[in-house]
Amino acid sequence: MSTAVVVGTQWGDEGKGKITDFLAEKAEAVARYQGGNNAGHTIVFGGVKYKLHMIPSGIFYQDKICVLGNGMVIHPEALITELDYLVGYGVDLSNLRISDRAHLIMPYHLRLDRLEETSKGSSKIGTTGKGIGPAYMDKAARVGIRVGDLLNPSRFAEKLKRNLEEKNRILERLYEVEPFGFEEIYDTYMKAAERIKPYIMDTSVVLNDAIDQGKRVLFEGAQGVMLDIDQGTYPFVTSSNPVAGGVCIGSGVGPTKINQVVGVAKAYTTRVGDGPFPTELHNEIGDQIREIGREYGTTTGRPRRVGWFDSVVVRHARRVSGITGLSLNSLDVLTGLDTVKICVAYKYKGELMENYPADLDILADCEPVYEEFPGWHEDITQVKTLHDLPLATQHYVERITQLTGIPLTIFSVGPGRDQTIQVR
Ligand code: 2SA
Ligand code: MG
């Protein structure tokens, strides 16, 4: 591996953080390329559970460069909270690099995120409320304030003033809420600037230099392909591009420099937030998987919706991200079920449909077609090779690789670093 991308193949929370952490051992740099603190990773090692939102899990290795790429949206105070959290664990931050081109999440973005959701009523997206959508809206509208602006106080002040004029007008006229004052935001952001200044730079140069020197670089996606603004279940998506192609845009590394794409999937499916979810379980099997798998959002604590493995979704992920290897996680969570199911295709108006439709009305009329398999009851959490798995589990895994067309490279039987097993 010289460069590899780790992407989510479902609706996020597939265990990308754990897999990045696992693969990071052999990498010299780890980079995020989209999203912000809407992401949440839980990593367990040395008996401690760590939760990160923005900083790549590679930070726990003392010698790896960790990059927050230009495609990210960054809330400085949330970032500082995360830096303090890491410092509290004795983590050295000197390898952190933050793109000067990344956009800032501002207080009005958080407020607007919540107001927009409330005004949508029952058609809300179910966002994390972190201001992600409004921050990307400003980026696209070319009025965004960037991390690099923190280094130039007068330019920052000028951009903030211009934005406040517009945002306060919306807040007062449209939503009839209190406007934001300039001073408080300015002071808070300038104080934050002092703290993060040492890490701000052109991270495209950092990453390309590393690649040109033959260093191994790992790109860590947040969320998943079904939350991608182009390839996901639009409009029930996030506002960035978690697909592998997002790496080029969000990190300033060209497509000719990407070698491998690892798709991460759970052995079942989860989704937080609203929007379609064809294989969702509304029964006690779903509840059991949620409890055993501790399926609650890392960022918001929301219970995740749970369903069977959907190979239509993961095939879609394979195609749009050019996935070369599959990491199948949380197999242990299915232990104890008498039968397990995999969705092989959808049925729409009597016809089999193999590809995920763009049209959510068509999707609403699709019925999952399942194959059913015997489950397993053996404890698999200590398994060290694929062949140690019970035969029923092996069959289940094999069928998933056949249906998705992706060779298995990793599987996991628990949250720990030692419960992640490389197959090839
Ligand atoms: P947003 O806040 O604008 O990005 O929300 C838009 C949609 O994207 C979903 N989304 C996520 N889905 C799963 N995991 C995410 N991160 C956290 C985690 C979630 C949490 O890792 O656990 O803690 O609740 C994530 N981030 C965004 C979101 O649910 C909306 O459907
Ligand atoms: Mg997560």
GROMACS .gro file of C-alpha atoms and ligand atoms in nm:
model
  456
    1MET     CA    1   0.000   0.000   0.000
    2SER     CA    2   0.122   0.346  -0.079
    3THR     CA    3  -0.209   0.524  -0.054
    4ALA     CA    4  -0.538   0.380   0.060
    5VAL     CA    5  -0.879   0.525   0.128
    6VAL     CA    6  -1.111   0.391   0.397
    7VAL     CA    7  -1.474   0.458   0.306
    8GLY     CA    8  -1.805   0.372   0.463
    9THR     CA    9  -2.024   0.157   0.238
   10GLN     CA   10  -2.350   0.210   0.426
   11TRP     CA   11  -2.491   0.507   0.623
   12GLY     CA   12  -2.187   0.567   0.843
   13ASP     CA   13  -2.080   0.408   1.169
   14GLU     CA   14  -1.946   0.101   0.992
   15GLY     CA   15  -1.636   0.106   1.210
   16LYS     CA   16  -1.414   0.314   0.980
   17GLY     CA   17  -1.230   0.466   1.275
   18LYS     CA   18  -1.135   0.123   1.401
   19ILE     CA   19  -1.018   0.009   1.057
   20THR     CA   20  -0.823   0.330   0.999
   21ASP     CA   21  -0.662   0.283   1.339
   22PHE     CA   22  -0.575  -0.076   1.242
   23LEU     CA   23  -0.434   0.018   0.899
   24ALA     CA   24  -0.264   0.329   1.036
   25GLU     CA   25  -0.002   0.112   1.198
   26LYS     CA   26   0.154   0.068   0.853
   27ALA     CA   27   0.093   0.425   0.733
   28GLU     CA   28   0.300   0.735   0.783
   29ALA     CA   29   0.021   0.987   0.743
   30VAL     CA   30  -0.354   0.977   0.799
   31ALA     CA   31  -0.590   1.238   0.654
   32ARG     CA   32  -0.956   1.332   0.678
   33TYR     CA   33  -1.103   1.484   0.361
   34GLN     CA   34  -1.466   1.581   0.433
   35GLY     CA   35  -1.722   1.639   0.705
   36GLY     CA   36  -1.652   1.781   1.046
   37ASN     CA   37  -1.755   1.703   1.398
   38ASN     CA   38  -2.073   1.535   1.274
   39ALA     CA   39  -1.851   1.226   1.257
   40GLY     CA   40  -1.778   1.014   1.556
   41HIS     CA   41  -1.527   0.736   1.598
   42THR     CA   42  -1.489   0.505   1.891
   43ILE     CA   43  -1.157   0.328   1.922
   44VAL     CA   44  -1.072   0.083   2.196
   45PHE     CA   45  -0.720  -0.012   2.290
   46GLY     CA   46  -0.531  -0.079   2.609
   47GLY     CA   47  -0.867  -0.120   2.782
   48VAL     CA   48  -0.962   0.244   2.716
   49LYS     CA   49  -1.244   0.364   2.492
   50TYR     CA   50  -1.157   0.681   2.301
   51LYS     CA   51  -1.403   0.900   2.117
   52LEU     CA   52  -1.291   1.130   1.839
   53HIS     CA   53  -1.487   1.354   1.607
   54MET     CA   54  -1.245   1.542   1.385
   55ILE     CA   55  -0.892   1.427   1.439
   56PRO     CA   56  -0.792   1.106   1.258
   57SER     CA   57  -0.739   0.814   1.494
   58GLY     CA   58  -0.379   0.796   1.368
   59ILE     CA   59  -0.302   1.064   1.629
   60PHE     CA   60  -0.260   0.790   1.888
   61TYR     CA   61   0.054   0.674   1.710
   62GLN     CA   62   0.329   0.916   1.803
   63ASP     CA   63   0.498   0.920   1.463
   64LYS     CA   64   0.216   0.974   1.215
   65ILE     CA   65   0.124   1.296   1.043
   66CYS     CA   66  -0.248   1.363   1.096
   67VAL     CA   67  -0.418   1.591   0.848
   68LEU     CA   68  -0.750   1.773   0.855
   69GLY     CA   69  -0.795   1.833   0.483
   70ASN     CA   70  -0.934   2.128   0.289
   71GLY     CA   71  -1.265   1.949   0.229
   72MET     CA   72  -1.351   1.957   0.597
   73VAL     CA   73  -1.559   2.207   0.790
   74ILE     CA   74  -1.407   2.288   1.125
   75HIS     CA   75  -1.558   2.425   1.441
   76PRO     CA   76  -1.258   2.572   1.624
   77GLU     CA   77  -1.394   2.540   1.978
   78ALA     CA   78  -1.499   2.179   1.921
   79LEU     CA   79  -1.153   2.116   1.778
   80ILE     CA   80  -0.989   2.264   2.085
   81THR     CA   81  -1.207   2.049   2.312
   82GLU     CA   82  -1.078   1.749   2.119
   83LEU     CA   83  -0.717   1.867   2.143
   84ASP     CA   84  -0.757   1.909   2.520
   85TYR     CA   85  -0.911   1.563   2.546
   86LEU     CA   86  -0.612   1.413   2.367
   87VAL     CA   87  -0.361   1.613   2.571
   88GLY     CA   88  -0.539   1.476   2.878
   89TYR     CA   89  -0.438   1.129   2.763
   90GLY     CA   90  -0.081   1.244   2.707
   91VAL     CA   91  -0.109   1.244   2.328
   92ASP     CA   92   0.155   1.448   2.143
   93LEU     CA   93  -0.011   1.686   1.894
   94SER     CA   94   0.299   1.800   1.708
   95ASN     CA   95   0.209   1.590   1.403
   96LEU     CA   96  -0.125   1.758   1.350
   97ARG     CA   97  -0.174   1.958   1.027
   98ILE     CA   98  -0.486   2.161   0.951
   99SER     CA   99  -0.562   2.288   0.602
  100ASP     CA  100  -0.573   2.663   0.563
  101ARG     CA  101  -0.836   2.604   0.294
  102ALA     CA  102  -1.082   2.416   0.518
  103HIS     CA  103  -1.395   2.614   0.604
  104LEU     CA  104  -1.496   2.730   0.950
  105ILE     CA  105  -1.819   2.636   1.116
  106MET     CA  106  -1.955   2.955   1.271
  107PRO     CA  107  -2.211   2.995   1.554
  108TYR     CA  108  -2.478   3.103   1.306
  109HIS     CA  109  -2.429   2.777   1.113
  110LEU     CA  110  -2.529   2.577   1.421
  111ARG     CA  111  -2.828   2.798   1.482
  112LEU     CA  112  -2.941   2.782   1.118
  113ASP     CA  113  -2.893   2.403   1.106
  114ARG     CA  114  -3.140   2.363   1.392
  115LEU     CA  115  -3.386   2.623   1.266
  116GLU     CA  116  -3.389   2.475   0.916
  117GLU     CA  117  -3.456   2.131   1.060
  118THR     CA  118  -3.741   2.255   1.278
  119SER     CA  119  -3.899   2.442   0.990
  120LYS     CA  120  -3.896   2.127   0.775
  121GLY     CA  121  -4.120   1.950   1.027
  122SER     CA  122  -4.178   1.587   0.943
  123SER     CA  123  -3.958   1.606   0.634
  124LYS     CA  124  -3.651   1.695   0.843
  125ILE     CA  125  -3.317   1.537   0.754
  126GLY     CA  126  -3.228   1.440   1.109
  127THR     CA  127  -2.895   1.622   1.103
  128THR     CA  128  -2.646   1.609   1.386
  129GLY     CA  129  -2.712   1.979   1.451
  130LYS     CA  130  -2.343   2.066   1.418
  131GLY     CA  131  -2.389   2.330   1.149
  132ILE     CA  132  -2.246   2.111   0.873
  133GLY     CA  133  -2.502   2.187   0.600
  134PRO     CA  134  -2.505   2.567   0.650
  135ALA     CA  135  -2.122   2.576   0.656
  136TYR     CA  136  -2.101   2.393   0.322
  137MET     CA  137  -2.377   2.618   0.187
  138ASP     CA  138  -2.160   2.921   0.258
  139LYS     CA  139  -1.862   2.751   0.097
  140ALA     CA  140  -2.063   2.689  -0.221
  141ALA     CA  141  -2.210   3.041  -0.206
  142ARG     CA  142  -1.850   3.174  -0.187
  143VAL     CA  143  -1.908   3.362   0.136
  144GLY     CA  144  -1.748   3.106   0.368
  145ILE     CA  145  -1.475   3.194   0.615
  146ARG     CA  146  -1.173   2.968   0.596
  147VAL     CA  147  -0.926   2.840   0.853
  148GLY     CA  148  -0.657   3.052   0.687
  149ASP     CA  149  -0.863   3.364   0.760
  150LEU     CA  150  -0.797   3.306   1.130
  151LEU     CA  151  -0.438   3.409   1.061
  152ASN     CA  152  -0.545   3.749   0.927
  153PRO     CA  153  -0.757   3.923   1.194
  154SER     CA  154  -0.866   4.218   0.982
  155ARG     CA  155  -0.975   3.998   0.694
  156PHE     CA  156  -1.152   3.767   0.936
  157ALA     CA  157  -1.333   4.065   1.090
  158GLU     CA  158  -1.439   4.195   0.751
  159LYS     CA  159  -1.576   3.857   0.639
  160LEU     CA  160  -1.750   3.803   0.970
  161LYS     CA  161  -1.918   4.144   0.949
  162ARG     CA  162  -2.042   4.077   0.598
  163ASN     CA  163  -2.176   3.736   0.697
  164LEU     CA  164  -2.344   3.865   1.011
  165GLU     CA  165  -2.531   4.128   0.813
  166GLU     CA  166  -2.680   3.859   0.593
  167LYS     CA  167  -2.730   3.589   0.859
  168ASN     CA  168  -2.883   3.823   1.113
  169ARG     CA  169  -3.130   3.941   0.852
  170ILE     CA  170  -3.236   3.579   0.794
  171LEU     CA  171  -3.249   3.505   1.166
  172GLU     CA  172  -3.460   3.810   1.246
  173ARG     CA  173  -3.691   3.823   0.945
  174LEU     CA  174  -3.738   3.456   0.865
  175TYR     CA  175  -3.709   3.291   1.202
  176GLU     CA  176  -3.776   3.584   1.433
  177VAL     CA  177  -3.489   3.499   1.663
  178GLU     CA  178  -3.215   3.709   1.825
  179PRO     CA  179  -2.932   3.825   1.599
  180PHE     CA  180  -2.567   3.746   1.671
  181GLY     CA  181  -2.327   4.013   1.795
  182PHE     CA  182  -1.989   4.067   1.630
  183GLU     CA  183  -1.762   4.105   1.935
  184GLU     CA  184  -1.826   3.776   2.104
  185ILE     CA  185  -1.772   3.569   1.792
  186TYR     CA  186  -1.466   3.768   1.694
  187ASP     CA  187  -1.307   3.728   2.036
  188THR     CA  188  -1.382   3.358   2.060
  189TYR     CA  189  -1.244   3.283   1.715
  190MET     CA  190  -0.932   3.496   1.762
  191LYS     CA  191  -0.862   3.319   2.090
  192ALA     CA  192  -0.908   2.983   1.919
  193ALA     CA  193  -0.678   3.102   1.641
  194GLU     CA  194  -0.392   3.145   1.889
  195ARG     CA  195  -0.426   2.784   1.995
  196ILE     CA  196  -0.452   2.620   1.653
  197LYS     CA  197  -0.219   2.854   1.462
  198PRO     CA  198   0.083   2.622   1.483
  199TYR     CA  199  -0.102   2.348   1.296
  200ILE     CA  200  -0.242   2.555   1.007
  201MET     CA  201  -0.075   2.509   0.666
  202ASP     CA  202  -0.116   2.397   0.306
  203THR     CA  203  -0.191   2.030   0.369
  204SER     CA  204  -0.205   1.941  -0.001
  205VAL     CA  205   0.169   2.011  -0.007
  206VAL     CA  206   0.220   1.802   0.308
  207LEU     CA  207   0.032   1.505   0.163
  208ASN     CA  208   0.179   1.518  -0.187
  209ASP     CA  209   0.531   1.551  -0.049
  210ALA     CA  210   0.469   1.246   0.170
  211ILE     CA  211   0.338   1.046  -0.127
  212ASP     CA  212   0.625   1.157  -0.352
  213GLN     CA  213   0.871   1.043  -0.085
  214GLY     CA  214   0.715   0.695  -0.099
  215LYS     CA  215   0.542   0.733   0.235
  216ARG     CA  216   0.221   0.548   0.293
  217VAL     CA  217  -0.082   0.770   0.330
  218LEU     CA  218  -0.421   0.665   0.455
  219PHE     CA  219  -0.736   0.868   0.389
  220GLU     CA  220  -1.016   0.831   0.636
  221GLY     CA  221  -1.371   0.891   0.517
  222ALA     CA  222  -1.643   1.005   0.756
  223GLN     CA  223  -2.011   0.906   0.725
  224GLY     CA  224  -2.076   0.666   0.435
  225VAL     CA  225  -2.157   0.646   0.068
  226MET     CA  226  -2.532   0.652   0.129
  227LEU     CA  227  -2.489   0.988   0.303
  228ASP     CA  228  -2.287   1.127   0.009
  229ILE     CA  229  -2.448   1.443  -0.130
  230ASP     CA  230  -2.420   1.307  -0.487
  231GLN     CA  231  -2.441   0.931  -0.449
  232GLY     CA  232  -2.652   0.892  -0.134
  233THR     CA  233  -3.022   0.901  -0.055
  234TYR     CA  234  -3.057   1.270  -0.143
  235PRO     CA  235  -3.187   1.484   0.027
  236PHE     CA  236  -3.138   1.262   0.333
  237VAL     CA  237  -2.763   1.299   0.314
  238THR     CA  238  -2.481   1.504   0.460
  239SER     CA  239  -2.344   1.801   0.265
  240SER     CA  240  -2.008   1.656   0.162
  241ASN     CA  241  -1.865   1.369  -0.047
  242PRO     CA  242  -1.769   1.068   0.166
  243VAL     CA  243  -1.709   0.858  -0.151
  244ALA     CA  244  -1.350   0.780  -0.245
  245GLY     CA  245  -1.351   1.053  -0.510
  246GLY     CA  246  -1.398   1.301  -0.227
  247VAL     CA  247  -1.034   1.242  -0.137
  248CYS     CA  248  -0.908   1.425  -0.443
  249ILE     CA  249  -1.128   1.727  -0.389
  250GLY     CA  250  -1.101   1.730  -0.012
  251SER     CA  251  -0.730   1.674   0.028
  252GLY     CA  252  -0.568   1.814  -0.284
  253VAL     CA  253  -0.427   1.479  -0.399
  254GLY     CA  254  -0.488   1.373  -0.759
  255PRO     CA  255  -0.672   1.053  -0.862
  256THR     CA  256  -0.357   0.902  -1.015
  257LYS     CA  257  -0.213   0.885  -0.664
  258ILE     CA  258  -0.482   0.672  -0.504
  259ASN     CA  259  -0.402   0.299  -0.502
  260GLN     CA  260  -0.653   0.117  -0.287
  261VAL     CA  261  -1.001   0.171  -0.156
  262VAL     CA  262  -1.111  -0.026   0.148
  263GLY     CA  263  -1.488  -0.037   0.188
  264VAL     CA  264  -1.603  -0.079   0.545
  265ALA     CA  265  -1.936  -0.246   0.617
  266LYS     CA  266  -2.108  -0.377   0.921
  267ALA     CA  267  -2.238  -0.736   0.902
  268TYR     CA  268  -2.582  -0.572   0.923
  269THR     CA  269  -2.695  -0.215   0.847
  270THR     CA  270  -2.758   0.092   1.061
  271ARG     CA  271  -2.869   0.444   0.996
  272VAL     CA  272  -2.913   0.750   1.218
  273GLY     CA  273  -3.128   1.033   1.101
  274ASP     CA  274  -3.426   1.022   0.871
  275GLY     CA  275  -3.466   0.889   0.518
  276PRO     CA  276  -3.520   0.561   0.341
  277PHE     CA  277  -3.381   0.235   0.476
  278PRO     CA  278  -3.523  -0.065   0.288
  279THR     CA  279  -3.396  -0.345   0.515
  280GLU     CA  280  -3.487  -0.173   0.844
  281LEU     CA  281  -3.609  -0.405   1.120
  282HIS     CA  282  -3.900  -0.286   1.333
  283ASN     CA  283  -3.903  -0.586   1.562
  284GLU     CA  284  -3.723  -0.743   1.855
  285ILE     CA  285  -3.440  -0.871   1.632
  286GLY     CA  286  -3.365  -0.507   1.550
  287ASP     CA  287  -3.378  -0.417   1.919
  288GLN     CA  288  -3.148  -0.706   2.004
  289ILE     CA  289  -2.890  -0.600   1.744
  290ARG     CA  290  -2.912  -0.239   1.866
  291GLU     CA  291  -2.848  -0.338   2.227
  292ILE     CA  292  -2.575  -0.594   2.162
  293GLY     CA  293  -2.406  -0.373   1.907
  294ARG     CA  294  -2.446  -0.063   2.128
  295GLU     CA  295  -2.591   0.114   1.827
  296TYR     CA  296  -2.614   0.469   1.958
  297GLY     CA  297  -2.456   0.770   1.786
  298THR     CA  298  -2.111   0.871   1.908
  299THR     CA  299  -2.186   1.237   1.844
  300THR     CA  300  -2.547   1.275   1.948
  301GLY     CA  301  -2.622   0.955   2.140
  302ARG     CA  302  -2.921   0.893   1.915
  303PRO     CA  303  -3.040   0.532   1.886
  304ARG     CA  304  -2.946   0.401   1.542
  305ARG     CA  305  -3.203   0.237   1.317
  306VAL     CA  306  -3.104  -0.123   1.251
  307GLY     CA  307  -3.162  -0.363   0.959
  308TRP     CA  308  -3.028  -0.661   0.766
  309PHE     CA  309  -2.720  -0.644   0.545
  310ASP     CA  310  -2.818  -0.487   0.214
  311SER     CA  311  -2.601  -0.599  -0.077
  312VAL     CA  312  -2.774  -0.353  -0.312
  313VAL     CA  313  -2.633  -0.071  -0.099
  314VAL     CA  314  -2.284  -0.216  -0.079
  315ARG     CA  315  -2.272  -0.291  -0.454
  316HIS     CA  316  -2.364   0.072  -0.512
  317ALA     CA  317  -2.081   0.169  -0.276
  318ARG     CA  318  -1.836  -0.058  -0.461
  319ARG     CA  319  -1.919   0.099  -0.793
  320VAL     CA  320  -1.919   0.465  -0.698
  321SER     CA  321  -1.603   0.441  -0.486
  322GLY     CA  322  -1.410   0.180  -0.686
  323ILE     CA  323  -1.370  -0.034  -0.375
  324THR     CA  324  -1.091  -0.292  -0.392
  325GLY     CA  325  -1.130  -0.468  -0.058
  326LEU     CA  326  -1.401  -0.526   0.201
  327SER     CA  327  -1.370  -0.488   0.574
  328LEU     CA  328  -1.667  -0.663   0.733
  329ASN     CA  329  -1.720  -0.553   1.092
  330SER     CA  330  -1.923  -0.644   1.398
  331LEU     CA  331  -1.986  -1.006   1.300
  332ASP     CA  332  -2.001  -1.087   1.672
  333VAL     CA  333  -2.313  -0.874   1.713
  334LEU     CA  334  -2.515  -1.125   1.508
  335THR     CA  335  -2.416  -1.416   1.733
  336GLY     CA  336  -2.717  -1.579   1.897
  337LEU     CA  337  -2.969  -1.517   1.616
  338ASP     CA  338  -3.138  -1.835   1.488
  339THR     CA  339  -3.145  -1.707   1.133
  340VAL     CA  340  -2.974  -1.422   0.954
  341LYS     CA  341  -3.082  -1.255   0.630
  342ILE     CA  342  -2.909  -1.076   0.345
  343CYS     CA  343  -3.093  -0.854   0.100
  344VAL     CA  344  -2.984  -0.965  -0.248
  345ALA     CA  345  -3.197  -0.730  -0.462
  346TYR     CA  346  -3.513  -0.521  -0.451
  347LYS     CA  347  -3.843  -0.604  -0.610
  348TYR     CA  348  -4.016  -0.312  -0.782
  349LYS     CA  349  -4.348  -0.356  -0.963
  350GLY     CA  350  -4.281  -0.727  -0.994
  351GLU     CA  351  -3.932  -0.679  -1.143
  352LEU     CA  352  -3.599  -0.748  -0.975
  353MET     CA  353  -3.385  -0.440  -0.926
  354GLU     CA  354  -3.014  -0.485  -0.865
  355ASN     CA  355  -2.905  -0.122  -0.846
  356TYR     CA  356  -2.995   0.144  -0.592
  357PRO     CA  357  -3.246   0.389  -0.745
  358ALA     CA  358  -3.193   0.765  -0.726
  359ASP     CA  359  -3.567   0.825  -0.701
  360LEU     CA  360  -3.684   0.793  -0.341
  361ASP     CA  361  -4.045   0.738  -0.453
  362ILE     CA  362  -3.934   0.431  -0.648
  363LEU     CA  363  -3.729   0.322  -0.349
  364ALA     CA  364  -4.032   0.354  -0.123
  365ASP     CA  365  -4.210   0.098  -0.341
  366CYS     CA  366  -3.915  -0.142  -0.346
  367GLU     CA  367  -3.928  -0.455  -0.142
  368PRO     CA  368  -3.611  -0.622  -0.027
  369VAL     CA  369  -3.560  -0.977  -0.154
  370TYR     CA  370  -3.388  -1.181   0.114
  371GLU     CA  371  -3.180  -1.494   0.133
  372GLU     CA  372  -3.203  -1.657   0.471
  373PHE     CA  373  -2.925  -1.847   0.645
  374PRO     CA  374  -2.886  -2.040   0.968
  375GLY     CA  375  -2.731  -1.824   1.240
  376TRP     CA  376  -2.461  -1.923   1.489
  377HIS     CA  377  -2.450  -1.934   1.867
  378GLU     CA  378  -2.079  -1.984   1.935
  379ASP     CA  379  -1.881  -1.701   2.094
  380ILE     CA  380  -1.662  -1.570   1.809
  381THR     CA  381  -1.501  -1.276   1.990
  382GLN     CA  382  -1.167  -1.456   2.033
  383VAL     CA  383  -1.143  -1.590   1.678
  384LYS     CA  384  -0.808  -1.520   1.509
  385THR     CA  385  -0.854  -1.653   1.153
  386LEU     CA  386  -1.139  -1.679   0.903
  387HIS     CA  387  -1.134  -2.057   0.930
  388ASP     CA  388  -1.181  -2.046   1.308
  389LEU     CA  389  -1.526  -1.897   1.252
  390PRO     CA  390  -1.823  -2.135   1.280
  391LEU     CA  391  -1.922  -2.276   0.939
  392ALA     CA  392  -2.248  -2.081   0.946
  393THR     CA  393  -2.055  -1.756   0.992
  394GLN     CA  394  -1.812  -1.849   0.715
  395HIS     CA  395  -2.102  -1.912   0.478
  396TYR     CA  396  -2.259  -1.582   0.571
  397VAL     CA  397  -1.935  -1.394   0.505
  398GLU     CA  398  -1.874  -1.578   0.180
  399ARG     CA  399  -2.221  -1.497   0.050
  400ILE     CA  400  -2.167  -1.129   0.129
  401THR     CA  401  -1.843  -1.122  -0.068
  402GLN     CA  402  -2.014  -1.297  -0.361
  403LEU     CA  403  -2.313  -1.064  -0.363
  404THR     CA  404  -2.109  -0.747  -0.327
  405GLY     CA  405  -1.833  -0.865  -0.558
  406ILE     CA  406  -1.569  -0.733  -0.318
  407PRO     CA  407  -1.288  -0.955  -0.188
  408LEU     CA  408  -1.272  -0.976   0.190
  409THR     CA  409  -0.958  -0.817   0.331
  410ILE     CA  410  -1.048  -0.763   0.697
  411PHE     CA  411  -1.315  -0.878   0.938
  412SER     CA  412  -1.381  -0.790   1.299
  413VAL     CA  413  -1.533  -0.976   1.591
  414GLY     CA  414  -1.531  -0.700   1.851
  415PRO     CA  415  -1.427  -0.342   1.916
  416GLY     CA  416  -1.066  -0.409   2.023
  417ARG     CA  417  -0.756  -0.369   1.805
  418ASP     CA  418  -0.685  -0.741   1.858
  419GLN     CA  419  -1.034  -0.833   1.739
  420THR     CA  420  -0.968  -0.694   1.391
  421ILE     CA  421  -0.830  -0.963   1.161
  422GLN     CA  422  -0.654  -0.916   0.831
  423VAL     CA  423  -0.743  -1.187   0.579
  424ARG     CA  424  -0.502  -1.090   0.301
  4252SA     P1  425  -2.535   1.640   0.904
  4252SA     O1  426  -2.529   1.676   1.051
  4252SA     O2  427  -2.583   1.754   0.820
  4252SA     O3  428  -2.411   1.579   0.852
  4252SA     O4  429  -2.652   1.530   0.894
  4252SA     C1  430  -2.702   1.487   0.768
  4252SA     C2  431  -2.726   1.338   0.765
  4252SA     O5  432  -2.603   1.268   0.782
  4252SA     C3  433  -2.612   1.181   0.892
  4252SA     N1  434  -2.485   1.173   0.963
  4252SA     C4  435  -2.439   1.063   1.023
  4252SA     N2  436  -2.484   0.936   1.022
  4252SA     C5  437  -2.415   0.847   1.097
  4252SA     N3  438  -2.309   0.877   1.176
  4252SA     C6  439  -2.266   1.005   1.180
  4252SA     N4  440  -2.185   1.050   1.275
  4252SA     C7  441  -2.217   1.033   1.420
  4252SA     C8  442  -2.159   0.902   1.462
  4252SA     C9  443  -2.369   1.044   1.440
  4252SA    C10  444  -2.422   1.060   1.578
  4252SA     O6  445  -2.054   0.869   1.409
  4252SA     O7  446  -2.213   0.828   1.542
  4252SA     O8  447  -2.351   1.061   1.677
  4252SA     O9  448  -2.545   1.074   1.587
  4252SA    C11  449  -2.326   1.102   1.097
  4252SA     N5  450  -2.303   1.232   1.075
  4252SA    C12  451  -2.400   1.275   0.991
  4252SA    C13  452  -2.719   1.242   0.981
  4252SA    O10  453  -2.774   1.148   1.071
  4252SA    C14  454  -2.818   1.289   0.879
  4252SA    O11  455  -2.894   1.180   0.834
  426MG      MG  456  -1.956   0.718   1.375
   0.00000   0.00000   0.00000
